[in-house]
Amino acid sequence: MVTIVGACATPGPGHPPTEPFDPYERQNRKVHEFNRSLDRAIIRPAGKGYSNFLPDDIETLIGRFAFNLSLPASVVNNILQGNGKGATEDTYRFLVNSTVGLGGFFDPATEMGMPEPTDTDFGETLYVWGVPEGGYLELPVLGPATERSTWGKVVDLFTNPLSYALDSPENYLGTVASVSAKLSDRGRYADTIDSILYESADSYAQARSLYLQNRRFELGGDSAGGGAYLDPYDDPYSDPYEDPYDE
């Protein structure tokens, strides 16, 4: 915890609260250009081909399955945040969808009127613990983040109990399903993502603004500068304007 706090840079007293804190902008822009090149050459065509090949219903099932496998990690993070209600609700949702919903391919929990999943992560846990946001980062392949959320992504690799409960190779199912769902999303929502990456006057600044304002709104209800913006990188490649499960 102390290491994480010390690793997160903090803006000076004169930094405007409505401005993004981006002390690594020069390096970030280089990573952003790498990500755009990778997306243009590999991820975008692969995602569109994958999405065109799979029927929409199958893509939806894979997305549900991947999300269901992520729920145990949300339960762990809710416990770490002291959110017993969220941990209990996510546990019930996981149990119902894993049994009645045939492993999570279907979502009877929602049809039964159960509460929405918390969809939390260790980055949010660090926020609850008081760790500062730190500087903005653009990560290779993964896209926009902050120093705090980057630490969260690292820890999240180890917080899902299923990775320890299942034997190999079954314990890789969550990773495979998640990658498949993200690739599918890149194809299904290409227009929205392309408009940010390739049609913006400054795609780096646009992605940064979308990510920071939406993430801050999700965590604290304050987007630090107006209304909430929806982050197209949150999944990291999901459409912010559509529910992928609302087919």
mmCIF file of C-alpha atoms in Angstrom, residues 17-21 133 136 144-146 205-232:
data_model
loop_
_atom_site.group_PDB
_atom_site.id
_atom_site.type_symbol
_atom_site.label_atom_id
_atom_site.label_comp_id
_atom_site.label_asym_id
_atom_site.label_seq_id
_atom_site.Cartn_x
_atom_site.Cartn_y
_atom_site.Cartn_z
ATOM 1 C CA PRO A 17 -8.583 20.771 -10.919
ATOM 2 C CA THR A 18 -10.460 20.705 -14.233
ATOM 3 C CA GLU A 19 -7.288 20.022 -16.240
ATOM 4 C CA PRO A 20 -5.941 16.477 -16.720
ATOM 5 C CA PHE A 21 -2.793 15.698 -14.757
ATOM 6 C CA GLU A 133 -5.261 8.976 -8.769
ATOM 7 C CA TYR A 136 -2.521 9.844 -16.568
ATOM 8 C CA PRO A 144 -5.922 4.824 -21.154
ATOM 9 C CA ALA A 145 -5.334 4.459 -17.414
ATOM 10 C CA THR A 146 -3.995 6.326 -14.408
ATOM 11 C CA ALA A 205 -6.498 14.257 -25.975
ATOM 12 C CA GLN A 206 -9.960 12.958 -26.839
ATOM 13 C CA ALA A 207 -9.273 9.496 -25.403
ATOM 14 C CA ARG A 208 -7.679 11.013 -22.306
ATOM 15 C CA SER A 209 -10.659 13.288 -21.668
ATOM 16 C CA LEU A 210 -13.179 10.505 -22.155
ATOM 17 C CA TYR A 211 -11.325 8.122 -19.885
ATOM 18 C CA LEU A 212 -10.592 10.513 -17.014
ATOM 19 C CA GLN A 213 -14.022 12.092 -16.831
ATOM 20 C CA ASN A 214 -15.855 8.798 -16.993
ATOM 21 C CA ARG A 215 -13.579 7.013 -14.527
ATOM 22 C CA ARG A 216 -13.864 9.860 -12.011
ATOM 23 C CA PHE A 217 -17.620 9.880 -12.394
ATOM 24 C CA GLU A 218 -17.791 6.119 -11.827
ATOM 25 C CA LEU A 219 -15.681 6.310 -8.685
ATOM 26 C CA GLY A 220 -16.868 9.442 -6.988
ATOM 27 C CA GLY A 221 -19.757 10.912 -8.909
ATOM 28 C CA ASP A 222 -17.571 13.890 -9.893
ATOM 29 C CA SER A 223 -16.232 14.099 -13.405
ATOM 30 C CA ALA A 224 -14.128 17.136 -12.449
ATOM 31 C CA GLY A 225 -15.383 19.376 -15.151
ATOM 32 C CA GLY A 226 -18.970 18.803 -16.109
ATOM 33 C CA GLY A 227 -21.117 15.926 -17.189
ATOM 34 C CA ALA A 228 -19.935 12.373 -17.303
ATOM 35 C CA TYR A 229 -18.373 11.061 -20.473
ATOM 36 C CA LEU A 230 -18.503 7.391 -21.329
ATOM 37 C CA ASP A 231 -15.166 5.692 -21.827
ATOM 38 C CA PRO A 232 -14.812 3.621 -24.998
#
